[in-house]
mmCIF file with all atom_site columns, C-alpha atoms and ligand atoms in Angstrom:
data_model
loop_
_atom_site.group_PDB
_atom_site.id
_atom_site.type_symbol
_atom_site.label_atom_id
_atom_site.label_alt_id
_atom_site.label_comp_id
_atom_site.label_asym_id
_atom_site.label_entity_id
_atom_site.label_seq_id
_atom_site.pdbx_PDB_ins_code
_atom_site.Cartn_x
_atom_site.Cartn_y
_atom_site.Cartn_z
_atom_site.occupancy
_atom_site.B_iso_or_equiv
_atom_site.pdbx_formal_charge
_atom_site.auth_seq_id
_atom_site.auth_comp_id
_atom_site.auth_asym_id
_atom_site.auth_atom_id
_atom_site.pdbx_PDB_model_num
ATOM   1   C  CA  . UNK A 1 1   ? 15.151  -20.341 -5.246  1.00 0.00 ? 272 UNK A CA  1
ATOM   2   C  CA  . UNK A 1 2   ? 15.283  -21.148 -9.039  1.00 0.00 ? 273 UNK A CA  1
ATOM   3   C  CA  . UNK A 1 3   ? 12.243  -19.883 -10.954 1.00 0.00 ? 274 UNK A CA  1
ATOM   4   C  CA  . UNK A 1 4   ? 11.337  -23.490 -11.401 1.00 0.00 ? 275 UNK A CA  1
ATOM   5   C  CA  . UNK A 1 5   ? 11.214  -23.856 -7.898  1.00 0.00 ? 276 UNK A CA  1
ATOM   6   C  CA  . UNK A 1 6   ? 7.909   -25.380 -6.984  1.00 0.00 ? 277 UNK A CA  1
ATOM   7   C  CA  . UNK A 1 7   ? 6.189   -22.593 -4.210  1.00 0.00 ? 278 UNK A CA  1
ATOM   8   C  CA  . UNK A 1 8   ? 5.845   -22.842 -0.664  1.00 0.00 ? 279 UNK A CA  1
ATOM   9   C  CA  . UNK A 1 9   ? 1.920   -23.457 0.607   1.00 0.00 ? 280 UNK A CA  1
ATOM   10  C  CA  . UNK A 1 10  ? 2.464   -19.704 2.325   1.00 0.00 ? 281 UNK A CA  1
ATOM   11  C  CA  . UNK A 1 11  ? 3.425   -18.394 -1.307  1.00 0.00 ? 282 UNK A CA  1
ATOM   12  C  CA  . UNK A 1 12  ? 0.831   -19.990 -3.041  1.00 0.00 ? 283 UNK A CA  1
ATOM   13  C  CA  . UNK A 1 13  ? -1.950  -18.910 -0.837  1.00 0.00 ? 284 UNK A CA  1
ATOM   14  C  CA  . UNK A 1 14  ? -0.621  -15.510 -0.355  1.00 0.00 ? 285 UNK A CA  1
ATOM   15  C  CA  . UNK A 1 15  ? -0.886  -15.155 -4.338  1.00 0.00 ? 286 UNK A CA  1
ATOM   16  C  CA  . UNK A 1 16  ? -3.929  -16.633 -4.502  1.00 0.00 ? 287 UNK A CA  1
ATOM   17  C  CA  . UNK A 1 17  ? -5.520  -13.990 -2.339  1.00 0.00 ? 288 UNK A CA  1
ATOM   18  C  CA  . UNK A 1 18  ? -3.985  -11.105 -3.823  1.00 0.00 ? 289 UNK A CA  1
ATOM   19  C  CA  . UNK A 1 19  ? -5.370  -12.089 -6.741  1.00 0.00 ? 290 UNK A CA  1
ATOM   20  C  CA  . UNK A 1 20  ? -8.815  -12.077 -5.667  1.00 0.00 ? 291 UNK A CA  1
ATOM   21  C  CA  . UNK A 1 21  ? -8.169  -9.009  -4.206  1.00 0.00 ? 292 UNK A CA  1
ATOM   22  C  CA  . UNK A 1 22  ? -6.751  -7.328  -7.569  1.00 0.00 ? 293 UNK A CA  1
ATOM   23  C  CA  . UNK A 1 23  ? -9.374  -8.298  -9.110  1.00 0.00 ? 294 UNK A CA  1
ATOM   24  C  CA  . UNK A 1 24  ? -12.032 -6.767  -7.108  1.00 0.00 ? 295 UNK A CA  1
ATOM   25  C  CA  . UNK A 1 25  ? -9.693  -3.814  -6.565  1.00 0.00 ? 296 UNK A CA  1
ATOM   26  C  CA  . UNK A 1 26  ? -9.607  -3.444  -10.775 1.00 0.00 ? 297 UNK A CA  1
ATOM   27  C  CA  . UNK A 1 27  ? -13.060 -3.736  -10.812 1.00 0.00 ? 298 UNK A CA  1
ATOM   28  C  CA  . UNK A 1 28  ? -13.628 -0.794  -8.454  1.00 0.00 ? 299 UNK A CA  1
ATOM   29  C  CA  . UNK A 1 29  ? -11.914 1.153   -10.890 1.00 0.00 ? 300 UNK A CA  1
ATOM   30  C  CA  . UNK A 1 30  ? -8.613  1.291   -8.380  1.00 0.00 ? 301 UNK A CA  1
ATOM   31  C  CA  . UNK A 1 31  ? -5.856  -1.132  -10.261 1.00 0.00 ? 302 UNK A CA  1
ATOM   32  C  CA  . UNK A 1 32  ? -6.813  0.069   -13.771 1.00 0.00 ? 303 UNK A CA  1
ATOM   33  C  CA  . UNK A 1 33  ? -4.214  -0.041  -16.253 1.00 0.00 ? 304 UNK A CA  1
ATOM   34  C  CA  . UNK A 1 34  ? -1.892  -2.624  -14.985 1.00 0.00 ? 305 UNK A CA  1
ATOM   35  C  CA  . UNK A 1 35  ? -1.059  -0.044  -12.078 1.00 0.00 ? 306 UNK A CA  1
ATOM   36  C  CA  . UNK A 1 36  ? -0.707  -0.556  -8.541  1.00 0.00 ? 307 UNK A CA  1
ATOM   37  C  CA  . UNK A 1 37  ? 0.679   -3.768  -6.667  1.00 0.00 ? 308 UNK A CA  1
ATOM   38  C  CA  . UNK A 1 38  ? -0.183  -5.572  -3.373  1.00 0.00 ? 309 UNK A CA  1
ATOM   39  C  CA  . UNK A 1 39  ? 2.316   -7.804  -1.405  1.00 0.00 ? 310 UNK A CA  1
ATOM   40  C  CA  . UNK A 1 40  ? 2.020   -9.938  1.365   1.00 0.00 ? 311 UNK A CA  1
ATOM   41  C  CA  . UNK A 1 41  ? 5.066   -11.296 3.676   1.00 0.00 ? 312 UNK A CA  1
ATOM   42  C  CA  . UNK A 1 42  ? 5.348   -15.158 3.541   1.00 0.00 ? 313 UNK A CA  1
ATOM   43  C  CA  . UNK A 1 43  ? 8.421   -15.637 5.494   1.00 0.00 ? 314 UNK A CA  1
ATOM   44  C  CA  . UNK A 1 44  ? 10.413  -13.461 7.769   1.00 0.00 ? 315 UNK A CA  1
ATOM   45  C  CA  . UNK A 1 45  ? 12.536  -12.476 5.079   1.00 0.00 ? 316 UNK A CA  1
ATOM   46  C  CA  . UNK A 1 46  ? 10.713  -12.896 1.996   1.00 0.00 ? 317 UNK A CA  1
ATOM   47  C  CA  . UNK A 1 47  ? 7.725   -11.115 0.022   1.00 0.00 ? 318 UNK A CA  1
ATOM   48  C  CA  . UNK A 1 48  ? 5.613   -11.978 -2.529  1.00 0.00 ? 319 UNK A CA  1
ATOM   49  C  CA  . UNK A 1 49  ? 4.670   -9.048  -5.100  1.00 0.00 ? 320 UNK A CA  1
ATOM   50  C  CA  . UNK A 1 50  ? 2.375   -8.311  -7.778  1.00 0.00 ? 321 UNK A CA  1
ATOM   51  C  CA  . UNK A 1 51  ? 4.598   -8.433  -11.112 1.00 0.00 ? 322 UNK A CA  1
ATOM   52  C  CA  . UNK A 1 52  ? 4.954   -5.192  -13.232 1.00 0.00 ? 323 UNK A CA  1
ATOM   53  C  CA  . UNK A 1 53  ? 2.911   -4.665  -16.175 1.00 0.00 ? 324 UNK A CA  1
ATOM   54  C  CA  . UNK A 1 54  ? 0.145   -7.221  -15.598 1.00 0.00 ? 325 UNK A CA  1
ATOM   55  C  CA  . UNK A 1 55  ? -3.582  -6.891  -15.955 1.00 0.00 ? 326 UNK A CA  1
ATOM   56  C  CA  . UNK A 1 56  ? -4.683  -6.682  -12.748 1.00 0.00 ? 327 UNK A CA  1
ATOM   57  C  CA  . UNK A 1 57  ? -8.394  -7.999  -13.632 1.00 0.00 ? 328 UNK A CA  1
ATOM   58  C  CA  . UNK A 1 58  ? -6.909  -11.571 -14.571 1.00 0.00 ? 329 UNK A CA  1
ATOM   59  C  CA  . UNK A 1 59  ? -3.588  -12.688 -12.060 1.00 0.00 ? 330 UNK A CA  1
ATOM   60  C  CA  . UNK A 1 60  ? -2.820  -15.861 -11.436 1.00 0.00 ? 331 UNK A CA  1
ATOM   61  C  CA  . UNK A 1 61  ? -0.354  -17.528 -9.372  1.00 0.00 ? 332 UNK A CA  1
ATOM   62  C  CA  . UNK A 1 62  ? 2.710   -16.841 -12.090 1.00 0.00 ? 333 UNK A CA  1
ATOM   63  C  CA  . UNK A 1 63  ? 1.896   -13.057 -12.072 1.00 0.00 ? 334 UNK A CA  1
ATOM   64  C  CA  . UNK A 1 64  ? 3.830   -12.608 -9.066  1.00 0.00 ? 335 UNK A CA  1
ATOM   65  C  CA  . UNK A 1 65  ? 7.459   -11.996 -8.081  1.00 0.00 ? 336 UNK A CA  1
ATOM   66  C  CA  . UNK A 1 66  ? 9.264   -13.419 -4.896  1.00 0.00 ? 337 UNK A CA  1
ATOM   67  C  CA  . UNK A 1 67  ? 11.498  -10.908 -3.088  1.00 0.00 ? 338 UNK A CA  1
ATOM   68  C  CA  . UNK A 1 68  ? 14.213  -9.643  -0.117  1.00 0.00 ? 339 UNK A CA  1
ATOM   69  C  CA  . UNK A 1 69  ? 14.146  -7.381  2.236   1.00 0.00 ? 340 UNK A CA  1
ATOM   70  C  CA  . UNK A 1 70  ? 16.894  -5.679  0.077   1.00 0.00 ? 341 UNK A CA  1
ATOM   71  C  CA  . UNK A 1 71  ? 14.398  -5.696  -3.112  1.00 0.00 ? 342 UNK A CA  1
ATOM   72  C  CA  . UNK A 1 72  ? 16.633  -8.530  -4.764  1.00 0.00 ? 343 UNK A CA  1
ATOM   73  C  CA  . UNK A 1 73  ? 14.444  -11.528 -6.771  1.00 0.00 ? 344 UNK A CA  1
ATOM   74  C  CA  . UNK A 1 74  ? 14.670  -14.890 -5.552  1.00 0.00 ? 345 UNK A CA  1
ATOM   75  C  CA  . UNK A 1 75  ? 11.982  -16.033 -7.317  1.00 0.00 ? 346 UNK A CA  1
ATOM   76  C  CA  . UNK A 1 76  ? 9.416   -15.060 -10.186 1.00 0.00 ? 347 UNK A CA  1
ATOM   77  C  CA  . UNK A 1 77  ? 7.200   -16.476 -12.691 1.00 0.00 ? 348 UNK A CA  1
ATOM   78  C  CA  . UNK A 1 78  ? 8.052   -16.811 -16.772 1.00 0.00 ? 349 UNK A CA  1
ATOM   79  C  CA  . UNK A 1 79  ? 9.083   -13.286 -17.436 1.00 0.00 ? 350 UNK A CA  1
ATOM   80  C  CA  . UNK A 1 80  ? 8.076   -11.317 -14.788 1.00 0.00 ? 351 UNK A CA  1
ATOM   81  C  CA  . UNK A 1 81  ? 9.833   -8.674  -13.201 1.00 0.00 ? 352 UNK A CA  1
ATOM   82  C  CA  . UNK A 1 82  ? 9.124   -6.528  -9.852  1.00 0.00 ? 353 UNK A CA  1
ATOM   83  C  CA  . UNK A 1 83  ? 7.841   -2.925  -10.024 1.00 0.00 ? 354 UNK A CA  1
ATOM   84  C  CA  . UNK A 1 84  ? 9.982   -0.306  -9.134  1.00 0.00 ? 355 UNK A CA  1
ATOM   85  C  CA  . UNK A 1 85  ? 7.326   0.798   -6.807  1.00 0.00 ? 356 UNK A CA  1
ATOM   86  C  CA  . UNK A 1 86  ? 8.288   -2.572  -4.938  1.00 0.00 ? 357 UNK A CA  1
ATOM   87  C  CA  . UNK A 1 87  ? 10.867  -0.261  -2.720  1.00 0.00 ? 358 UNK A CA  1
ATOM   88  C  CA  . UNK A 1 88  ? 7.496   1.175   -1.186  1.00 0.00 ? 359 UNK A CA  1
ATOM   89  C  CA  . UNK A 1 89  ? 6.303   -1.885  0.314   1.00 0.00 ? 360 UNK A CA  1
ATOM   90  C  CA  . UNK A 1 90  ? 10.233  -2.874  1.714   1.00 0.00 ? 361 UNK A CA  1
ATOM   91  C  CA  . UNK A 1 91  ? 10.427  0.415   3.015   1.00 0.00 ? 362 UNK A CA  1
ATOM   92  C  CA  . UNK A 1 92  ? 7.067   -0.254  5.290   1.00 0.00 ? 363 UNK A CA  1
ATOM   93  C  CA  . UNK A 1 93  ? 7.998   -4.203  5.689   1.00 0.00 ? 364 UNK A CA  1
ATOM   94  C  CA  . UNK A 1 94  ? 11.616  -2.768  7.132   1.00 0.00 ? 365 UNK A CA  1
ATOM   95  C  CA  . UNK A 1 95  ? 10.975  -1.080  10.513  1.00 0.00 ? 366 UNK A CA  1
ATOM   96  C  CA  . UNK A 1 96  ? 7.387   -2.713  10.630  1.00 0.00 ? 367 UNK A CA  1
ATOM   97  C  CA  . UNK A 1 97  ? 8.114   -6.380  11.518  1.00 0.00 ? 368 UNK A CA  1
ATOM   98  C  CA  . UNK A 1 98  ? 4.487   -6.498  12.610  1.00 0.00 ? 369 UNK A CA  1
ATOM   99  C  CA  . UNK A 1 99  ? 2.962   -5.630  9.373   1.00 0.00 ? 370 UNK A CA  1
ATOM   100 C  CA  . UNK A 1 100 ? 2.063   -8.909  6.817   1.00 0.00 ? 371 UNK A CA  1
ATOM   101 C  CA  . UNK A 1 101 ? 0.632   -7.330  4.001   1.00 0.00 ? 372 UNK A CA  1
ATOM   102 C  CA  . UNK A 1 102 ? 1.244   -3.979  2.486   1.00 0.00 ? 373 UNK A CA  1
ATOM   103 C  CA  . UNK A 1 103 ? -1.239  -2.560  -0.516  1.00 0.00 ? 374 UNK A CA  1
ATOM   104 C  CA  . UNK A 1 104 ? -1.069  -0.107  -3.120  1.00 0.00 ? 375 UNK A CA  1
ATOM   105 C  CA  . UNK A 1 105 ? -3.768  1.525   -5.520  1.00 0.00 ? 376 UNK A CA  1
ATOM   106 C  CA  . UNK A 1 106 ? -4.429  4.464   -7.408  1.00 0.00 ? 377 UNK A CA  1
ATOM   107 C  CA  . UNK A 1 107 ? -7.626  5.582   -6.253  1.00 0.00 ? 378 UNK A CA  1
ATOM   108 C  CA  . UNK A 1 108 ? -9.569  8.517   -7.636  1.00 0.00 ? 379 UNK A CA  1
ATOM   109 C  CA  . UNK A 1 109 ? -9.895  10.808  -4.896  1.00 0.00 ? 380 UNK A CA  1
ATOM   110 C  CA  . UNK A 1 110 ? -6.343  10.146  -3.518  1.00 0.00 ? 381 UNK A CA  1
ATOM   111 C  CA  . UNK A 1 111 ? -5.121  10.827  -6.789  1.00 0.00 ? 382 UNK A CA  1
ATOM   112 C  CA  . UNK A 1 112 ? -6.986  14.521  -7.007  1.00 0.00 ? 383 UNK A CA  1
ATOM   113 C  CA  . UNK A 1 113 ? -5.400  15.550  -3.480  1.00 0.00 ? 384 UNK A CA  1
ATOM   114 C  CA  . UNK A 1 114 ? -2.834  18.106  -3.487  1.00 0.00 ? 385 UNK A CA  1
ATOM   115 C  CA  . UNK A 1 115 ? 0.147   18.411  -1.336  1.00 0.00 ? 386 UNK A CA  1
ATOM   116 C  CA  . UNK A 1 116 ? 0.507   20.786  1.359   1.00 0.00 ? 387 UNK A CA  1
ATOM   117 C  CA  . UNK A 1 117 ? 3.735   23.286  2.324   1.00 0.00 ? 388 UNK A CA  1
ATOM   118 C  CA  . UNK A 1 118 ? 5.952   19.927  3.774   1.00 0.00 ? 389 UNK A CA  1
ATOM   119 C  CA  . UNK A 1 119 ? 6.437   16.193  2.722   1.00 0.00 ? 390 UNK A CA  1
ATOM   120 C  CA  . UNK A 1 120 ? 4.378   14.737  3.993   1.00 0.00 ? 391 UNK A CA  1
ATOM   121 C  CA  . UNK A 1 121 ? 1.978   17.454  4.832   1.00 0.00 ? 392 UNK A CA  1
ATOM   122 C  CA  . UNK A 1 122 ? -1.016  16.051  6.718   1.00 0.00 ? 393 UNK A CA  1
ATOM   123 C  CA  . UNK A 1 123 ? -4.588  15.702  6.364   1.00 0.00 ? 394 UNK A CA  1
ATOM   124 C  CA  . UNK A 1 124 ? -6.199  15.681  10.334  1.00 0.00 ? 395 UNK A CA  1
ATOM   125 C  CA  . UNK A 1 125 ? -8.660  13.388  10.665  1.00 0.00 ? 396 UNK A CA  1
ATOM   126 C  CA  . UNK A 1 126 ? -9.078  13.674  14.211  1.00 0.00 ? 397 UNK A CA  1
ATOM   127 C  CA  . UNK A 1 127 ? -12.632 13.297  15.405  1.00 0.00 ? 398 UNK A CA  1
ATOM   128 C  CA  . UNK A 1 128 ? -14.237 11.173  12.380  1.00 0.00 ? 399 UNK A CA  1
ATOM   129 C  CA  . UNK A 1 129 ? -15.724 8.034   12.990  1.00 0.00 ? 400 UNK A CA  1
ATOM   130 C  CA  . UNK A 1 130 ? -14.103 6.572   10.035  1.00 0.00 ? 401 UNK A CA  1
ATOM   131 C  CA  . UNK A 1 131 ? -10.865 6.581   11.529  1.00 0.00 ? 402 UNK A CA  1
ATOM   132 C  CA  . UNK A 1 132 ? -11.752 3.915   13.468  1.00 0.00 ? 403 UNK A CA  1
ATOM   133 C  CA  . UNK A 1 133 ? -11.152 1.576   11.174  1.00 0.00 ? 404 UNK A CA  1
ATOM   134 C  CA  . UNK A 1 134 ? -7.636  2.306   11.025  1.00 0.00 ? 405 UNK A CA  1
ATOM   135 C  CA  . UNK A 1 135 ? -7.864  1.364   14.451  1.00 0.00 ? 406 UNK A CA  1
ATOM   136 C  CA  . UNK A 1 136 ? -7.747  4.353   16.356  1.00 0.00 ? 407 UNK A CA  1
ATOM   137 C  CA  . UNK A 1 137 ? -10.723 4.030   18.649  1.00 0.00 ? 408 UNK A CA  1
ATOM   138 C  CA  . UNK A 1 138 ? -10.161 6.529   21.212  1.00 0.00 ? 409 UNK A CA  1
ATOM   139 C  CA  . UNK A 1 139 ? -12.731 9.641   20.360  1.00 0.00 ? 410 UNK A CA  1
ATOM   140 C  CA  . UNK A 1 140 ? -9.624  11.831  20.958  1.00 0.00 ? 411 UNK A CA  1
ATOM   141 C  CA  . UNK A 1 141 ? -6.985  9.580   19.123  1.00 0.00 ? 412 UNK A CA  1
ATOM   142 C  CA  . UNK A 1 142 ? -5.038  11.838  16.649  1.00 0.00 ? 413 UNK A CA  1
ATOM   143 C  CA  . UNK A 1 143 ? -5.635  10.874  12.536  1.00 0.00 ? 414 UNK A CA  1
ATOM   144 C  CA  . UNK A 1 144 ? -3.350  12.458  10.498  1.00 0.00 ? 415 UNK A CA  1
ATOM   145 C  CA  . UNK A 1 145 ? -3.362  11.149  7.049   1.00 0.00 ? 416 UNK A CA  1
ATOM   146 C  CA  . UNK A 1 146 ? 0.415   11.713  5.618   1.00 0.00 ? 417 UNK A CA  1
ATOM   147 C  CA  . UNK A 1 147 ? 0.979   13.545  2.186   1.00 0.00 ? 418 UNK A CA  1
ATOM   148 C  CA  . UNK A 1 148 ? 4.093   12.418  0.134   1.00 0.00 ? 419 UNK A CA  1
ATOM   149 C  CA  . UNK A 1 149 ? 5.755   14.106  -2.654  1.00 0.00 ? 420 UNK A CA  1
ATOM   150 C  CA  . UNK A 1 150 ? 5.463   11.741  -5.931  1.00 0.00 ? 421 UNK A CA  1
ATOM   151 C  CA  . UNK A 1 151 ? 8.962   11.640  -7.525  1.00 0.00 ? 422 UNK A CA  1
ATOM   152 C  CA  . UNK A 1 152 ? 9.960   9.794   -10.664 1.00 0.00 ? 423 UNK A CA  1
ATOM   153 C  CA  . UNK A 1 153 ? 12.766  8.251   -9.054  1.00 0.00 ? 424 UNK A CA  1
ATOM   154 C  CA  . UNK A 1 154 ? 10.536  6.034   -6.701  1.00 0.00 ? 425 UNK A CA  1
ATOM   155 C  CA  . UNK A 1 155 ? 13.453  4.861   -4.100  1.00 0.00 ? 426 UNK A CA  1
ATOM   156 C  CA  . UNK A 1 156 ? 13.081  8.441   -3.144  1.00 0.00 ? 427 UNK A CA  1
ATOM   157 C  CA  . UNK A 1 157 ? 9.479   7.831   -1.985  1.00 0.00 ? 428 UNK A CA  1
ATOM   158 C  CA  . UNK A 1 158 ? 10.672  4.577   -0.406  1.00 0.00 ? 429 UNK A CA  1
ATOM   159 C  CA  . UNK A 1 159 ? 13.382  6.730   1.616   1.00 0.00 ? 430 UNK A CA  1
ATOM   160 C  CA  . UNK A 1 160 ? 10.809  9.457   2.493   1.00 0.00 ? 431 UNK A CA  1
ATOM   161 C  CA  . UNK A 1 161 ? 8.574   6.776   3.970   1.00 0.00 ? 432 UNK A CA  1
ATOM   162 C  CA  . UNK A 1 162 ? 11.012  4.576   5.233   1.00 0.00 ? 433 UNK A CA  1
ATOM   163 C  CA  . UNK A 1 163 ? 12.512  8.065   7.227   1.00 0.00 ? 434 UNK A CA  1
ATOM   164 C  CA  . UNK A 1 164 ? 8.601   8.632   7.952   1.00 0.00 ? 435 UNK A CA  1
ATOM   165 C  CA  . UNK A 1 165 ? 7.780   5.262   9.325   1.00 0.00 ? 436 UNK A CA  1
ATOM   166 C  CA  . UNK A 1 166 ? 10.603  6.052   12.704  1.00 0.00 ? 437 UNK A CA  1
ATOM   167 C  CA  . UNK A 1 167 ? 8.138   8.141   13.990  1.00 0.00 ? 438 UNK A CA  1
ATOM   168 C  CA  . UNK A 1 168 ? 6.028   5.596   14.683  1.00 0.00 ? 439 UNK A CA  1
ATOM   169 C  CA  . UNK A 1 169 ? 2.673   6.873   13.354  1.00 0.00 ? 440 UNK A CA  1
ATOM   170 C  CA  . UNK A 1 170 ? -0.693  5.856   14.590  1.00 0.00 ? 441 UNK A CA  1
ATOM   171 C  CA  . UNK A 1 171 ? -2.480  5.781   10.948  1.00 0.00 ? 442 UNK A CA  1
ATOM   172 C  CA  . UNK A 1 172 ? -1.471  2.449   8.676   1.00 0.00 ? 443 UNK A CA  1
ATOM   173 C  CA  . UNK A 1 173 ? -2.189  4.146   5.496   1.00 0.00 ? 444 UNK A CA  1
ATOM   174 C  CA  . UNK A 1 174 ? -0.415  7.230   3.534   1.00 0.00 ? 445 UNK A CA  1
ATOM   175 C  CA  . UNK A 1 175 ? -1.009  8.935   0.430   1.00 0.00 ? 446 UNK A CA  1
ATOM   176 C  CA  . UNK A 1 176 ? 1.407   9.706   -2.505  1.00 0.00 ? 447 UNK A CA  1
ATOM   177 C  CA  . UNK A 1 177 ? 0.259   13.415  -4.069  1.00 0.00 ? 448 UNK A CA  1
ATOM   178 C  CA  . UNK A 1 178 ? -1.483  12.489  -7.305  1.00 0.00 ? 449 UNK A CA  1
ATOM   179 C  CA  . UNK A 1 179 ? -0.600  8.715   -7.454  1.00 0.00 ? 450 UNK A CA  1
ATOM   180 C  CA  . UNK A 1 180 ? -2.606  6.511   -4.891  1.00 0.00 ? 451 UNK A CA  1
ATOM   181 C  CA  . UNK A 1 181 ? -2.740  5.245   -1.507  1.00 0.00 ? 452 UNK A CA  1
ATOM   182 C  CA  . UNK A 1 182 ? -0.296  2.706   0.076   1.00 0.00 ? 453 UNK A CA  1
ATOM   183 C  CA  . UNK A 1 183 ? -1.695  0.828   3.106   1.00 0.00 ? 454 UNK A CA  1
ATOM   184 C  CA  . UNK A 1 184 ? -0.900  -2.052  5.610   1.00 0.00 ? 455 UNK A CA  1
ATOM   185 C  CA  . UNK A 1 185 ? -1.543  -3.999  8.055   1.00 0.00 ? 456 UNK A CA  1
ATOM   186 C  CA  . UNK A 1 186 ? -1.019  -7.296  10.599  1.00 0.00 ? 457 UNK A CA  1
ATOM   187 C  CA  . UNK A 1 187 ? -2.555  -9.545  7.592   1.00 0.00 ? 458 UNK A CA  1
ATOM   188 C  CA  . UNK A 1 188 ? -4.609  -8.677  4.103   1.00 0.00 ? 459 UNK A CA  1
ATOM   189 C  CA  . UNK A 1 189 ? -8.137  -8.140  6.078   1.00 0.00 ? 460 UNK A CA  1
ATOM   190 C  CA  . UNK A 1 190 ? -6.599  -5.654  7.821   1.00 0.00 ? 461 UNK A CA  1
ATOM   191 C  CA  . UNK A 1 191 ? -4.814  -3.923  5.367   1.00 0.00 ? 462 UNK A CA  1
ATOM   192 C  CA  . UNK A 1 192 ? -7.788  -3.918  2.814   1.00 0.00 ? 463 UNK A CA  1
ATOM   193 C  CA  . UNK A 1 193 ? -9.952  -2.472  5.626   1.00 0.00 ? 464 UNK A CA  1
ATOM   194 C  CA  . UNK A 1 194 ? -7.286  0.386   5.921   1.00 0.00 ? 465 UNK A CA  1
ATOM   195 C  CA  . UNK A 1 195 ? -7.119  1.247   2.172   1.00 0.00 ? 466 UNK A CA  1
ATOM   196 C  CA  . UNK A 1 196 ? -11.080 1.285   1.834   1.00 0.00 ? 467 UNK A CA  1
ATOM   197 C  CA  . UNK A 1 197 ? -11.573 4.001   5.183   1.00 0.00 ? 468 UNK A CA  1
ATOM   198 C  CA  . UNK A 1 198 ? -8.229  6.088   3.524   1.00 0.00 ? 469 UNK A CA  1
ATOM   199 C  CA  . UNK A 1 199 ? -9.584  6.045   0.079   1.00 0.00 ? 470 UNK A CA  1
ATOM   200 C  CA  . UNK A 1 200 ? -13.321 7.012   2.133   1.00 0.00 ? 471 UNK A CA  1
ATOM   201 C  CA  . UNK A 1 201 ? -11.497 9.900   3.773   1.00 0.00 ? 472 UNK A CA  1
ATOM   202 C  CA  . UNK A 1 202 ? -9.712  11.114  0.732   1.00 0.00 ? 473 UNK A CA  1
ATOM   203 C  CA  . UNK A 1 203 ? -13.300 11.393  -0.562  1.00 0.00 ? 474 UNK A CA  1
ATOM   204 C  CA  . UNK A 1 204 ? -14.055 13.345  2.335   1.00 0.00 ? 475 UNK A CA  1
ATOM   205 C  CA  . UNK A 1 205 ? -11.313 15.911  2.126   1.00 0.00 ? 476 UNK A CA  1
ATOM   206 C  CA  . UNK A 1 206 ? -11.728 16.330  -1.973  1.00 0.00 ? 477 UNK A CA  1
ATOM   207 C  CA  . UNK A 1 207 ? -15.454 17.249  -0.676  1.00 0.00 ? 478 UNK A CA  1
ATOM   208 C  CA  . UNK A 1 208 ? -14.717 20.063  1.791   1.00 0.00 ? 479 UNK A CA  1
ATOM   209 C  CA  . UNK A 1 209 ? -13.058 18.140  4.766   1.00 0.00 ? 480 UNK A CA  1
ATOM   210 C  CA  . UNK A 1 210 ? -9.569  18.700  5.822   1.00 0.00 ? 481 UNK A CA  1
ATOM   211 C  CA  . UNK A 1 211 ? -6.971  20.710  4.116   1.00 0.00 ? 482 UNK A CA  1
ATOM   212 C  CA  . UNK A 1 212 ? -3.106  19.796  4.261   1.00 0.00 ? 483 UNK A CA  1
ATOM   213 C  CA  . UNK A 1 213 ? -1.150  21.790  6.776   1.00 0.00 ? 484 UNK A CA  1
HETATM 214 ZN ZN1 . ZN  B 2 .   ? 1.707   3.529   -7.873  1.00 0.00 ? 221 ZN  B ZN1 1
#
């Protein structure tokens, strides 16, 4: 697809919502900067990113890039370019198949949590009523929150979570030590719901809860 190409109805609406969702994600205080980026699958092999280096108070439908499951551009608006934190989402859209939308911000409190003694060291949740909205209802359902080194090279990160993601874990969210929270889910309600309860229990461990192993 030529950048001229006119957009699908599944691209256009998918950018349309993650625009709204920026927006009210900047005005929390939680895209500031032009940082973060939220994706959404539109086709089984294709993704549609947030653009680097945009205002994330004021997208529209041009502020977004079109790629792979390799990370390669088939499509962007006037001078836009992907983020190199775009390897995080395709390294959650890879083994996930299920998962439709993948989000990432840089939240206060997940941005003042320090790693434990591995990567990822985890944060156990286990017991909290907040963790049901990642979904785990079960009263003993295990919640371990995942703690990832934050490397320059960010393909690294993608790796570690990409190597991560084969265990199959039970919480749709992760943290990045002093960067922000990535989190996904079957479509954007879902995922949204899963960054608000992670950024919640980051909250909670900054005020006394859990410690990483
Ligand atoms: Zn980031």
């Amino acid at each position: 697809m030529s950048s001229q190409a006119p957009l699908s109805d599944a691209s256009l609406e998918a950018r349309v919502e993650l625009a709204a969702l920026a927006a009210r994600y900047h005005a929390a205080g939680w895209m500031l900067g032009t940082s973060g980026n939220l994706s959404a699958r539109v086709a089984d092999d294709r993704f549609v990113v947030t653009a680097s280096g945009c205002d994330k108070g004021r997208l529209t439908p041009n502020d977004f890039v079109e790629v792979d499951p390799d990370g390669t551009v088939v499509g962007a608006g006037p001078g836009r370019r992907p983020s190199a934190e775009t390897s995080i989402h395709l390294a959650v859209y890879g083994p996930c198949p299920e998962v439709n939308a993948v989000l990432h911000v840089h939240t206060p409190d997940s941005s003042l949590l320090s790693q434990g003694s591995t990567n990822p060291s985890f944060l156990d949740f286990t017991g909290f009523e907040m963790v049901k909205g990642w979904g785990l209802w079960e009263p003993a359902a295990v919640a371990q929150l995942a703690l990832f080194d934050n490397h320059a090279d960010v393909p690294r990160i993608a790796d570690d979570v990409r190597a991560w993601l084969t265990t199959k874990p039970a919480v749709p969210a992760l943290v990045i030590e002093r960067h922000g929270i990535t989190a996904w889910g079957e479509d954007l309600t879902a995922a949204h719901r899963h960054v608000e309860v992670t950024e919640f229990l980051c909250r909670v461990a900054r005020n006394g809860g859990p410690e990483p192993d």
